[in-house]
Amino acid sequence: MAIDMTPAAGVGAPTDLEARGLKAAKPWFTGNLLTALIGGAIGYAFGHWLGNAIASNYSIVASGAQNEVAIYLSLIIGCVGWFAGLGTFNYPIQKLLGLEPIDPPKSEKRTFWEHFSYSTDHKVVGVQYLFGMLLYFLVAGLLALGIRTELLSPVNHIWAPDTYIEIVGEHGTMMMMMMTSVVMGPFGNYLIPLMIGSKKMAFPRLEAASFWFTVPSFLILLSALWQGGFQSGWTGYAPLSIQGGPGQSDYDVAFALMAFSMICASINMVATIINYRAPGLRWSRMPIFAWGMITVAFTMLLSVPVLIDGLYVMSLDRGVRTAMLYAGHGGSSFLWENLFWFFGHPEVYLLALPGFALTVELLPVFARKPVFALKTSTAGLIGVAVLSFFVWQHHLFMSGMNPDMRPLFMLTTELISIPTGFLYLVAMGTVWRGKIRFEVPMLFLLAVFWNFLWGGVTGVYNSDVPVDALVHGSFFVMAHFHFTIMGQLIFAVFAGVYYYTPLIFGIRLNDKLGKISFWIIFVAFNSTFLPLFMIGLLGQPRRVFEYAVRLQHLNQWVSVSSYVLGFGILLYVINLVWSLAVTRTPAGPNPWESRGLEWQVGYPVPRDNFEKIPVVHRDPYGYGTGDDTPVADLNPVGDKAAVVTGGDA
C-alpha cells in the first residue's frame, strides 16, 4: 500500500502540533551556495588541524611523508561543513530536539536563486542536476581535448609524461564518476513524479542531498590536478593507488561522495516508483523510462556499497598503513580489482540503461506508433541489469586470474548481448513503418542506432579471451567503450534535453542551430572514434603519450576531428543557453503532441504537480491506433483520488 500524497486538512498547523505534544520550528537559517562554501572551508581547516593533532607523531609522518590522516579528515569534515552551510542539518537536529520543522510557504513561481539552495522541490533538483551535469561534462571534455592535443605528435610533447597521465586519469574519472547520474539526476528527478502521477518524490531531502554530494565531489576531484593528480587512472589500481600523492586521496573521497549521491538517488527512486504511483498505473502501464529508472536504481543499491567498501580499504592502506591491497606485505591487489569491478561493470550499465530507456520512451512520439513489444523492452532492461553482476571478471582476463574462470565469464559477457539485443530490436521495431517526424530529438535518437551498433558488435569481440589478449589496453577497447557509452548515452541525453526543454523551461530551442549542431556532432564523433579501432589494432596502447611514428597521420586525423566534435557540442550548449537567456521563444503546450502524463500538466509545472492525484487508464504509447482514450483523468470525481494505491486502481 502506498502513502497518500494528498495533505490532510490541518496537519502541521500549530493547534494540531500542540495536540501531539510538538512545537513548531522554522528552519534556523536558509543555506545557499555561499554559506556552503564558507562551511566547507571552516570544516576543511578544522579537519586538517585535527588530522595533524592525531597523526603528526606517527613515525612515517615524522620522517617526512605526507599526513594522509590530515588529508582525509580535512576533506571529510569539509564536506560535513558544506552540508551544514546548506542548512541540511536543520531538519534532523530539530527532530532530535523534539521540534516539528515547518517549511515556510513558497510561491508557485520558482525563483532563479532557489536553484542555488537546498531545495526539496524535485523540479528544482532536476534543473540543478541538468546544469551541474552539463558543467561536469564540459570540463571532462576539455580534458579530453588536452589528451588529443598531446597525441598530435609522437615526438613533440606539450605535457610531461606524468602530467599526461594525470589528465587521462582526471578525464576518465570525471566522465565515469560524474556522468553516472546524467539521466537519473535531471530527467529522473524532474520527470518520474510527473510520469507516475505523484505530487513529489518519496524522500525530498534525500533527493536534494543526492545532488549536493556531486558538487564537492567535482571540486575535490578537480583539485587533484593541482596536487599531482593520481597515476592510477580512473580504475585506481594498486599498488599505484597506495603509493600515490595527495591527489590519490582526492580520488578516494570524491569517488566516495559520488557513491553516496548514487545511493541517496536510488533509494529515493525505488521508494517513489513502488509506493507513489497513481491509481490505475499498474506495472504493465508504467512508462518504459520509469522502468529504466527503477532498474538502474536497484542496480545502484546492490553495486555501489561494494565500491564504498573498496575505497574504505584503500583509504586504510593509505592513511594508517594497513596492507590489504599491498602484495609486498601480505595483501593482494586482486582484492581491489574484484571490489572495484563488481561495481565497475554494473556501473557501465548504469550509464547505458538510462540511455536505452530514454531512447525507447521518446521514439514513439516521433514515429507516431506504439512501442514495439513493450514487455520485451522491460525484460531487456531487467535482463541486462541482472547479468551485469556476472561479468565483472572479464576485466581481469589479462591480470593473472584463474584460467578456469575465463570460459564462464566469457559466456556471461556474451549472454548479456541477448537482452541488449531485445532493447535494440524493440527500438528498431518502433521506428519500422512509422510516420517519422525528423525533428532534432529524433535525429539524435536515430544516431543512437548507428553508434550503438558499432559499440555492440565490437563488444562481442572484446568478450572473447583470445581477442581480448590482442586488444587489451589498446585504443580498440577505448573506441568500443566510447561508441557504447558516449555514442548511446550522450546522444540520448542530447535528445532528451531538446525534447523536454519546453516542459521544463517553457521555451523551444532553435531548430536550425539544433540540426546544424547535430550533424557536426554526429559526423565528428564518428570521425573521431572509428579510426581508433584501426589505431588499436595496429598496436597503439592507451595511457602512453608516445607512439609509433607510422601512426601519426591517423592520430592527427582523430585529434582534429575531436576539435570539431568539441565545437559541435559547444554549438549545442550555445543554442540551449541563448534560447533560455535571450530569445525565449515560447514552445506552447505539448509541442511534440506527446501522450505522456508528464505533458498534461502544462507549463509552468505547479509546485504540487497535480491538483488531484490522477487516475490512470492506459499506457502512454497509444499513437496511431485511433484510440483517443486519455492516458489519465486529471480531475477524478469523488473519492477516487483520496488514497494513492501504488498503481492498483
XYZ file of C-alpha atoms in Angstrom:
649
model
C 0.000 0.000 0.000
C 1.371 3.361 -0.954
C 1.400 6.546 1.046
C -1.316 9.119 0.473
C 0.311 12.155 -1.083
C -2.715 14.429 -0.579
C -2.169 16.569 2.563
C -4.792 16.081 5.221
C -6.520 19.204 6.488
C -4.860 20.764 9.464
C -1.775 18.571 9.621
C 1.184 20.712 10.527
C -0.933 23.537 11.935
C 0.102 24.841 15.386
C -3.057 23.565 17.090
C -2.522 20.100 15.665
C 1.122 20.083 16.767
C 0.179 21.126 20.281
C -2.293 18.265 20.457
C 0.543 15.918 19.518
C 2.867 17.433 22.098
C 5.155 19.011 19.498
C 6.390 22.543 18.979
C 6.623 24.056 15.519
C 10.046 25.285 14.434
C 11.056 27.220 11.360
C 14.472 26.488 9.797
C 17.231 28.116 11.844
C 18.721 29.561 8.692
C 18.344 29.129 4.961
C 21.605 27.998 3.451
C 22.840 28.668 -0.047
C 25.927 28.094 -2.143
C 27.884 30.873 -0.418
C 27.198 29.654 3.126
C 28.008 26.112 1.969
C 31.414 27.229 0.691
C 32.098 29.046 3.976
C 31.046 25.997 5.997
C 33.169 23.738 3.814
C 36.233 25.957 4.248
C 35.817 26.014 8.035
C 35.359 22.238 8.114
C 38.400 21.721 5.892
C 40.601 23.838 8.167
C 39.336 22.108 11.303
C 39.788 18.649 9.773
C 43.352 19.442 8.750
C 44.159 20.692 12.251
C 42.586 17.594 13.809
C 44.463 15.257 11.467
C 47.768 16.894 12.299
C 46.978 16.670 16.008
C 46.222 12.957 15.698
C 48.949 11.763 13.336
C 51.801 14.269 13.423
C 53.765 11.998 15.786
C 53.397 8.894 13.624
C 56.875 7.728 12.690
C 56.125 7.722 8.968
C 54.749 11.284 9.149
C 57.597 12.485 11.355
C 60.065 11.117 8.798
C 58.706 13.488 6.165
C 55.899 11.540 4.475
C 52.587 13.263 3.781
C 49.990 13.110 6.547
C 47.199 11.150 4.888
C 45.110 11.238 8.076
C 45.030 15.036 7.916
C 44.190 14.963 4.202
C 41.284 12.549 4.618
C 39.881 14.279 7.713
C 40.094 17.721 6.111
C 38.136 16.542 3.066
C 35.547 14.577 5.046
C 34.907 17.219 7.716
C 34.972 19.868 4.989
C 32.057 18.042 3.340
C 30.195 17.973 6.664
C 30.713 21.736 6.884
C 29.488 22.061 3.298
C 26.185 20.380 4.152
C 25.879 22.347 7.391
C 26.270 25.549 5.381
C 23.481 24.419 3.064
C 21.133 24.031 6.030
C 20.885 20.272 5.584
C 21.010 19.551 9.303
C 18.136 21.882 10.266
C 15.556 19.151 9.860
C 17.250 16.183 11.603
C 18.544 18.239 14.542
C 15.156 19.863 15.131
C 13.565 16.414 15.050
C 16.078 15.146 17.614
C 15.207 18.101 19.858
C 11.513 17.226 19.765
C 10.568 20.041 17.408
C 8.461 19.787 14.283
C 10.188 21.511 11.334
C 7.833 23.691 9.324
C 8.933 24.779 5.873
C 7.936 28.354 5.031
C 5.273 28.589 2.295
C 6.607 29.095 -1.206
C 5.011 30.812 -4.156
C 4.047 28.887 -7.263
C 6.721 30.712 -9.252
C 10.192 29.310 -8.706
C 12.926 31.931 -8.418
C 16.360 31.840 -10.031
C 18.159 31.811 -6.667
C 16.129 28.848 -5.462
C 18.293 26.723 -7.731
C 21.320 27.561 -5.555
C 19.685 26.338 -2.341
C 18.957 23.017 -0.646
C 15.562 22.707 -2.294
C 13.160 19.815 -1.699
C 11.216 20.516 -4.903
C 12.005 17.663 -7.283
C 11.715 20.011 -10.253
C 14.344 22.374 -8.831
C 16.633 19.418 -8.099
C 16.186 18.212 -11.672
C 17.271 21.594 -13.050
C 20.216 21.681 -10.617
C 21.310 18.285 -11.911
C 20.854 19.362 -15.530
C 23.230 22.302 -15.356
C 25.558 20.581 -12.890
C 25.988 17.590 -15.193
C 26.445 19.922 -18.156
C 29.303 21.671 -16.338
C 30.952 18.382 -15.322
C 30.646 17.052 -18.878
C 32.178 20.159 -20.446
C 35.141 20.144 -18.038
C 35.769 16.454 -18.735
C 35.501 17.221 -22.453
C 38.155 19.941 -22.192
C 40.443 17.399 -20.530
C 39.804 15.047 -23.460
C 40.891 17.768 -25.880
C 44.056 18.132 -23.801
C 44.737 14.429 -24.344
C 44.166 14.634 -28.083
C 46.352 17.744 -28.375
C 49.260 15.828 -26.855
C 48.703 12.956 -29.296
C 49.058 15.188 -32.361
C 52.732 14.218 -32.449
C 54.667 11.219 -31.108
C 57.844 13.261 -30.588
C 56.880 16.893 -29.913
C 55.248 16.978 -26.495
C 53.015 19.542 -24.817
C 52.701 17.746 -21.486
C 55.249 15.917 -19.384
C 54.621 12.157 -19.076
C 53.248 12.408 -15.528
C 51.039 15.382 -16.456
C 49.621 13.449 -19.403
C 48.694 10.540 -17.131
C 47.109 12.977 -14.669
C 44.909 14.406 -17.425
C 43.963 10.934 -18.681
C 43.013 9.807 -15.169
C 41.098 13.005 -14.441
C 39.137 12.803 -17.702
C 38.239 9.141 -17.237
C 37.262 9.510 -13.594
C 35.164 12.612 -14.178
C 33.303 11.039 -17.073
C 32.738 7.667 -15.412
C 32.055 9.024 -11.937
C 30.100 12.214 -12.543
C 28.152 11.060 -15.608
C 26.592 8.081 -13.809
C 23.667 10.329 -12.840
C 23.415 12.227 -16.134
C 19.958 10.731 -16.820
C 18.626 9.831 -13.379
C 19.696 13.207 -11.999
C 17.971 15.709 -14.311
C 15.367 13.553 -16.063
C 14.645 11.018 -13.325
C 14.153 13.581 -10.591
C 12.146 16.010 -12.707
C 10.002 13.581 -14.678
C 9.316 10.474 -12.607
C 6.758 12.080 -10.224
C 5.015 13.608 -13.248
C 5.067 10.329 -15.177
C 3.619 8.274 -12.322
C 1.087 10.850 -11.096
C 2.772 11.747 -7.814
C 2.960 15.143 -6.117
C 6.571 14.725 -5.023
C 9.403 12.248 -4.527
C 9.295 9.898 -1.556
C 12.269 11.451 0.271
C 12.700 15.070 -0.876
C 15.605 15.846 1.476
C 17.449 12.730 0.368
C 16.838 13.819 -3.204
C 18.360 17.241 -2.511
C 21.360 15.616 -0.809
C 21.970 13.420 -3.855
C 22.696 16.496 -5.957
C 24.674 18.451 -3.378
C 27.007 15.474 -2.881
C 28.086 15.898 -6.506
C 29.361 19.469 -6.104
C 32.107 18.807 -3.500
C 32.881 15.564 -5.330
C 33.553 17.547 -8.515
C 35.568 20.253 -6.727
C 37.703 17.726 -4.833
C 38.344 15.679 -7.971
C 39.292 18.781 -9.940
C 41.633 19.924 -7.164
C 43.634 16.712 -7.633
C 45.174 18.279 -10.751
C 46.912 20.853 -8.555
C 48.166 18.174 -6.159
C 49.967 15.889 -8.566
C 46.901 14.044 -9.814
C 46.624 10.276 -9.486
C 48.811 7.967 -11.542
C 46.462 5.012 -11.074
C 43.967 6.219 -13.685
C 40.219 6.134 -13.160
C 40.329 2.466 -12.088
C 42.560 3.198 -9.072
C 44.630 0.013 -9.348
C 47.006 -0.891 -6.525
C 49.907 -0.568 -5.870
C 49.929 2.770 -7.763
C 46.937 3.942 -5.736
C 48.692 3.088 -2.454
C 51.892 4.860 -3.431
C 50.258 7.983 -4.919
C 50.369 11.508 -3.540
C 47.591 13.725 -2.153
C 45.757 13.636 -5.487
C 45.026 9.949 -4.921
C 43.325 10.810 -1.624
C 41.196 13.314 -3.532
C 40.222 10.467 -5.875
C 39.149 8.296 -2.916
C 36.987 10.933 -1.254
C 35.492 12.309 -4.485
C 34.511 8.824 -5.661
C 33.025 8.028 -2.238
C 30.941 11.219 -2.249
C 29.596 10.379 -5.684
C 28.814 6.879 -4.418
C 26.754 8.331 -1.558
C 24.974 10.528 -4.098
C 24.045 7.459 -6.134
C 22.765 5.626 -3.052
C 20.596 8.586 -1.992
C 19.168 8.915 -5.505
C 18.495 5.202 -5.925
C 16.752 4.759 -2.544
C 14.524 7.691 -3.386
C 13.762 6.429 -6.884
C 12.841 2.911 -5.761
C 10.597 4.143 -2.937
C 8.861 6.654 -5.188
C 8.106 4.320 -8.082
C 6.965 1.418 -5.910
C 4.810 3.409 -3.490
C 3.677 6.632 -5.135
C 2.199 5.528 -8.438
C -1.238 6.944 -9.161
C -4.342 4.726 -9.082
C -4.537 2.655 -12.228
C -0.834 2.878 -13.023
C -0.191 -0.833 -12.893
C 3.272 -2.187 -13.680
C 2.087 -3.090 -17.185
C 1.080 0.539 -17.839
C 4.188 2.146 -16.418
C 6.307 4.202 -18.856
C 9.452 2.477 -20.071
C 11.509 5.382 -18.736
C 10.202 4.663 -15.237
C 11.137 1.004 -15.727
C 14.618 2.117 -16.690
C 14.945 4.302 -13.599
C 13.836 1.625 -11.128
C 16.084 -0.963 -12.806
C 19.087 1.353 -12.594
C 18.220 2.271 -9.003
C 18.168 -1.365 -7.865
C 21.459 -1.961 -9.676
C 22.993 1.017 -7.871
C 21.764 -0.193 -4.495
C 23.428 -3.575 -4.984
C 26.713 -2.453 -6.550
C 27.663 0.936 -5.114
C 28.150 -0.246 -1.481
C 30.842 -2.616 -2.769
C 32.689 0.359 -4.270
C 32.478 2.179 -0.936
C 33.977 -0.889 0.760
C 36.866 -0.859 -1.705
C 37.501 2.859 -1.223
C 37.457 2.352 2.549
C 40.064 -0.402 2.255
C 42.212 1.812 0.013
C 41.975 4.748 2.423
C 43.063 2.497 5.318
C 46.067 1.308 3.332
C 46.994 4.898 2.542
C 46.052 6.536 5.829
C 47.056 4.119 8.574
C 49.325 1.790 6.583
C 47.314 -1.408 6.628
C 48.367 -3.768 3.829
C 45.141 -5.215 2.474
C 45.928 -4.211 -1.115
C 49.734 -4.241 -0.971
C 51.141 -7.610 -2.055
C 54.580 -6.844 -0.628
C 53.150 -7.006 2.907
C 50.739 -9.895 2.514
C 47.809 -8.167 0.841
C 46.515 -8.551 -2.698
C 45.793 -6.023 -5.421
C 43.239 -8.508 -6.746
C 41.015 -7.589 -3.799
C 40.676 -4.040 -5.129
C 40.220 -5.236 -8.715
C 37.349 -7.509 -7.694
C 35.697 -4.943 -5.428
C 36.076 -2.178 -7.997
C 34.851 -4.130 -10.999
C 31.960 -5.716 -9.106
C 30.748 -2.130 -9.037
C 32.511 -1.023 -12.211
C 30.858 -3.301 -14.703
C 27.308 -2.864 -13.465
C 28.264 0.814 -13.499
C 28.798 0.625 -17.250
C 25.150 -0.376 -17.490
C 24.187 2.338 -15.015
C 25.314 4.563 -17.884
C 23.821 2.537 -20.746
C 20.405 1.522 -19.379
C 19.079 5.060 -18.787
C 20.086 5.926 -22.343
C 18.165 2.906 -23.662
C 15.114 3.773 -21.557
C 15.123 7.405 -22.673
C 15.511 6.374 -26.322
C 12.599 3.924 -26.238
C 10.491 6.473 -24.326
C 10.905 9.178 -26.972
C 10.852 7.124 -30.187
C 7.041 6.538 -30.263
C 6.419 10.291 -30.094
C 8.308 10.892 -33.335
C 7.422 7.587 -35.043
C 3.706 8.145 -34.181
C 3.147 4.489 -33.328
C 3.187 2.441 -30.093
C 6.315 0.924 -28.605
C 7.001 -2.339 -30.388
C 6.902 -5.195 -27.813
C 6.704 -3.050 -24.684
C 7.030 -6.005 -22.303
C 10.068 -7.248 -24.208
C 11.806 -3.921 -23.666
C 11.101 -4.205 -19.947
C 12.521 -7.731 -19.959
C 15.592 -6.414 -21.765
C 16.216 -3.759 -19.115
C 15.862 -6.263 -16.284
C 17.943 -8.893 -18.096
C 20.845 -6.503 -18.673
C 20.724 -5.372 -15.033
C 20.778 -8.933 -13.667
C 23.526 -10.211 -15.974
C 25.666 -7.132 -15.309
C 26.559 -8.636 -11.917
C 28.033 -11.756 -13.531
C 30.532 -10.297 -15.988
C 32.962 -8.204 -13.940
C 35.895 -10.595 -14.145
C 36.281 -10.141 -17.889
C 38.274 -7.070 -16.845
C 40.724 -9.476 -15.195
C 41.270 -11.756 -18.220
C 44.836 -10.476 -18.598
C 45.523 -9.891 -14.890
C 46.513 -13.397 -13.883
C 43.087 -14.685 -12.851
C 42.377 -18.405 -12.586
C 42.269 -19.624 -16.215
C 39.379 -21.954 -15.344
C 37.206 -18.893 -14.670
C 37.722 -17.387 -18.105
C 35.197 -19.526 -20.050
C 32.451 -18.771 -17.506
C 32.895 -15.005 -17.659
C 33.369 -15.099 -21.418
C 29.981 -16.850 -21.638
C 28.166 -14.454 -19.303
C 29.623 -11.473 -21.147
C 28.372 -12.826 -24.454
C 24.974 -13.661 -22.937
C 24.400 -10.045 -21.956
C 24.182 -9.188 -25.641
C 20.834 -11.041 -25.749
C 18.778 -8.678 -23.524
C 20.723 -5.787 -25.041
C 19.547 -7.035 -28.420
C 15.967 -7.036 -27.115
C 16.229 -3.305 -26.471
C 17.846 -2.610 -29.829
C 15.222 -4.603 -31.739
C 12.371 -3.005 -29.780
C 13.697 0.406 -30.783
C 14.022 -0.673 -34.428
C 10.536 -2.176 -34.411
C 9.107 1.039 -33.018
C 10.571 3.050 -35.887
C 9.684 0.493 -38.565
C 6.894 1.800 -40.846
C 6.265 4.731 -38.555
C 5.244 8.201 -39.681
C 8.591 9.625 -38.663
C 8.947 13.279 -37.809
C 12.549 14.277 -38.335
C 12.696 16.782 -35.501
C 16.034 17.467 -33.784
C 15.425 14.986 -30.911
C 14.593 12.274 -33.446
C 17.864 12.894 -35.307
C 19.829 12.264 -32.115
C 17.741 9.154 -31.406
C 18.393 7.738 -34.882
C 22.113 8.369 -34.369
C 21.920 6.143 -31.281
C 21.132 3.172 -33.568
C 24.276 3.655 -35.640
C 26.591 4.446 -32.748
C 25.476 1.622 -30.506
C 25.687 -0.869 -33.364
C 29.445 -0.215 -33.557
C 29.799 -0.438 -29.797
C 27.729 -3.601 -29.521
C 29.389 -5.546 -32.332
C 32.919 -4.733 -31.147
C 31.871 -5.636 -27.603
C 31.154 -9.202 -28.701
C 34.742 -9.499 -29.923
C 36.093 -7.958 -26.721
C 34.309 -10.591 -24.651
C 36.338 -13.426 -26.218
C 39.547 -14.210 -24.352
C 41.758 -14.652 -27.465
C 40.655 -11.300 -28.924
C 40.926 -9.619 -25.532
C 44.518 -10.808 -25.293
C 45.206 -8.988 -28.561
C 43.372 -5.690 -27.963
C 43.606 -5.403 -24.164
C 44.807 -1.964 -23.091
C 44.668 -0.625 -26.641
C 42.716 2.158 -28.322
C 40.416 -0.528 -29.747
C 38.897 -1.011 -26.297
C 38.638 2.738 -25.804
C 36.841 3.170 -29.137
C 34.422 0.367 -28.252
C 33.652 1.975 -24.919
C 33.088 5.451 -26.353
C 30.719 4.135 -29.017
C 28.831 2.142 -26.382
C 28.522 4.917 -23.804
C 29.067 8.308 -25.412
C 27.565 7.260 -28.726
C 24.472 5.929 -26.985
C 24.065 7.722 -23.657
C 25.199 11.241 -24.564
C 23.258 11.279 -27.845
C 20.156 10.126 -25.944
C 20.738 12.871 -23.364
C 21.063 15.489 -26.117
C 17.736 14.256 -27.500
C 16.161 14.347 -24.038
C 17.327 17.875 -23.269
C 15.978 19.153 -26.587
C 12.706 17.255 -26.124
C 11.968 18.256 -22.523
C 13.118 21.897 -22.670
C 9.548 23.065 -23.494
C 8.211 21.244 -20.425
C 10.950 22.338 -18.026
C 11.560 25.908 -19.221
C 8.554 26.687 -21.427
C 10.731 27.593 -24.400
C 11.789 25.881 -27.599
C 15.353 25.696 -28.833
C 16.354 26.985 -32.254
C 15.686 24.171 -34.734
C 18.181 25.387 -37.335
C 21.019 25.573 -34.808
C 19.869 22.253 -33.389
C 20.143 20.478 -36.742
C 23.494 22.075 -37.562
C 24.900 21.064 -34.172
C 23.535 17.529 -34.590
C 25.249 16.925 -37.933
C 28.533 18.371 -36.690
C 28.413 16.228 -33.544
C 27.383 13.048 -35.367
C 29.922 13.263 -38.191
C 32.756 14.451 -35.944
C 32.019 11.780 -33.325
C 32.336 9.003 -35.884
C 35.345 10.680 -37.483
C 36.989 10.764 -34.049
C 36.336 7.274 -32.766
C 36.055 4.997 -35.819
C 39.784 5.408 -36.682
C 40.656 4.461 -33.098
C 39.602 0.872 -33.832
C 42.272 0.772 -36.531
C 44.838 2.524 -34.330
C 44.202 -0.009 -31.580
C 44.521 -2.999 -33.908
C 47.795 -1.531 -35.179
C 49.156 -1.718 -31.651
C 48.858 1.723 -30.032
C 48.291 1.365 -26.267
C 46.196 3.653 -24.113
C 47.699 5.894 -21.420
C 51.021 6.208 -23.298
C 51.857 9.577 -24.802
C 54.483 8.288 -27.237
C 53.562 6.025 -30.125
C 54.934 4.717 -33.415
C 55.625 7.446 -35.983
C 53.742 5.434 -38.625
C 50.504 6.137 -36.705
C 50.959 9.911 -36.601
C 48.649 10.740 -39.524
C 45.801 8.686 -38.070
C 46.249 10.336 -34.685
C 46.277 13.783 -36.250
C 43.023 12.974 -38.045
C 41.467 11.864 -34.755
C 42.704 14.929 -32.877
C 41.395 17.400 -35.475
C 38.076 15.528 -35.536
C 37.880 15.814 -31.746
C 38.219 19.600 -32.025
C 35.316 19.647 -34.487
C 33.320 17.436 -32.107
C 34.021 19.872 -29.293
C 32.827 22.743 -31.490
C 29.590 20.891 -32.266
C 28.898 20.269 -28.580
C 29.695 23.910 -27.818
C 27.205 24.970 -30.508
C 24.552 22.770 -28.872
C 25.244 24.385 -25.491
C 25.148 27.880 -27.032
C 21.756 27.041 -28.539
C 20.493 25.979 -25.107
C 21.864 28.968 -23.198
C 20.943 31.531 -25.894
C 17.390 30.194 -26.120
C 16.993 30.297 -22.334
C 18.592 33.679 -21.723
C 17.907 35.737 -24.859
C 15.334 34.599 -27.415
C 12.985 32.654 -25.088
C 10.729 31.512 -27.925
C 7.536 30.159 -26.298
C 7.053 26.476 -27.009
C 3.319 26.333 -26.428
C 1.564 23.453 -24.679
C 2.808 19.995 -25.646
C 4.629 20.979 -28.867
C 5.578 17.353 -29.656
C 1.960 16.097 -29.256
C 3.040 13.563 -26.655
C 0.537 11.362 -24.834
C 2.746 11.145 -21.751
C 1.201 12.103 -18.427
C 4.089 14.489 -17.742
C 2.952 16.698 -20.634
C -0.631 17.004 -19.403
C 0.148 19.369 -16.506
C 1.336 22.207 -18.754
C 3.966 24.878 -18.174
C 4.896 26.014 -15.619
C 4.506 22.777 -13.705
C 2.701 23.576 -10.412
C 4.515 23.155 -7.096
C 2.416 20.092 -6.268
C 2.345 18.831 -9.871
C -1.345 17.871 -9.781
C -4.356 19.497 -8.137
C -5.677 15.991 -7.506
C -3.982 12.639 -7.822
C -4.842 11.489 -11.376
C -6.391 8.142 -12.211
C -4.518 6.332 -14.999
C -6.480 4.448 -17.668
C -3.840 3.162 -20.082
C -0.167 3.266 -21.063
C 1.101 6.459 -22.760
C 2.015 4.895 -26.118
C -1.299 4.795 -27.989
C -0.051 6.634 -31.079
C -1.646 5.900 -34.437
C -4.138 3.374 -33.033
C -7.271 5.505 -33.408
C -7.925 5.151 -29.676
C -8.147 8.653 -28.223
C -8.778 7.497 -24.661
C -6.813 9.876 -22.421
C -3.931 8.370 -20.520
C -5.302 9.633 -17.222
C -8.166 11.552 -15.654
C -6.591 14.629 -14.052
C -9.798 15.625 -12.244
C -11.278 12.421 -10.827
C -14.738 12.779 -9.314
C -15.492 11.950 -5.705
C -13.029 9.979 -3.605
C -11.098 8.350 -6.452
C -8.040 10.419 -5.547
C -8.419 10.079 -1.795
C -5.922 7.270 -1.497
C -2.849 6.560 -3.561
C -2.653 2.829 -4.049
C 0.676 2.340 -5.728
C -0.944 1.667 -9.059
C -3.804 -0.650 -8.037
C -6.899 1.206 -9.224
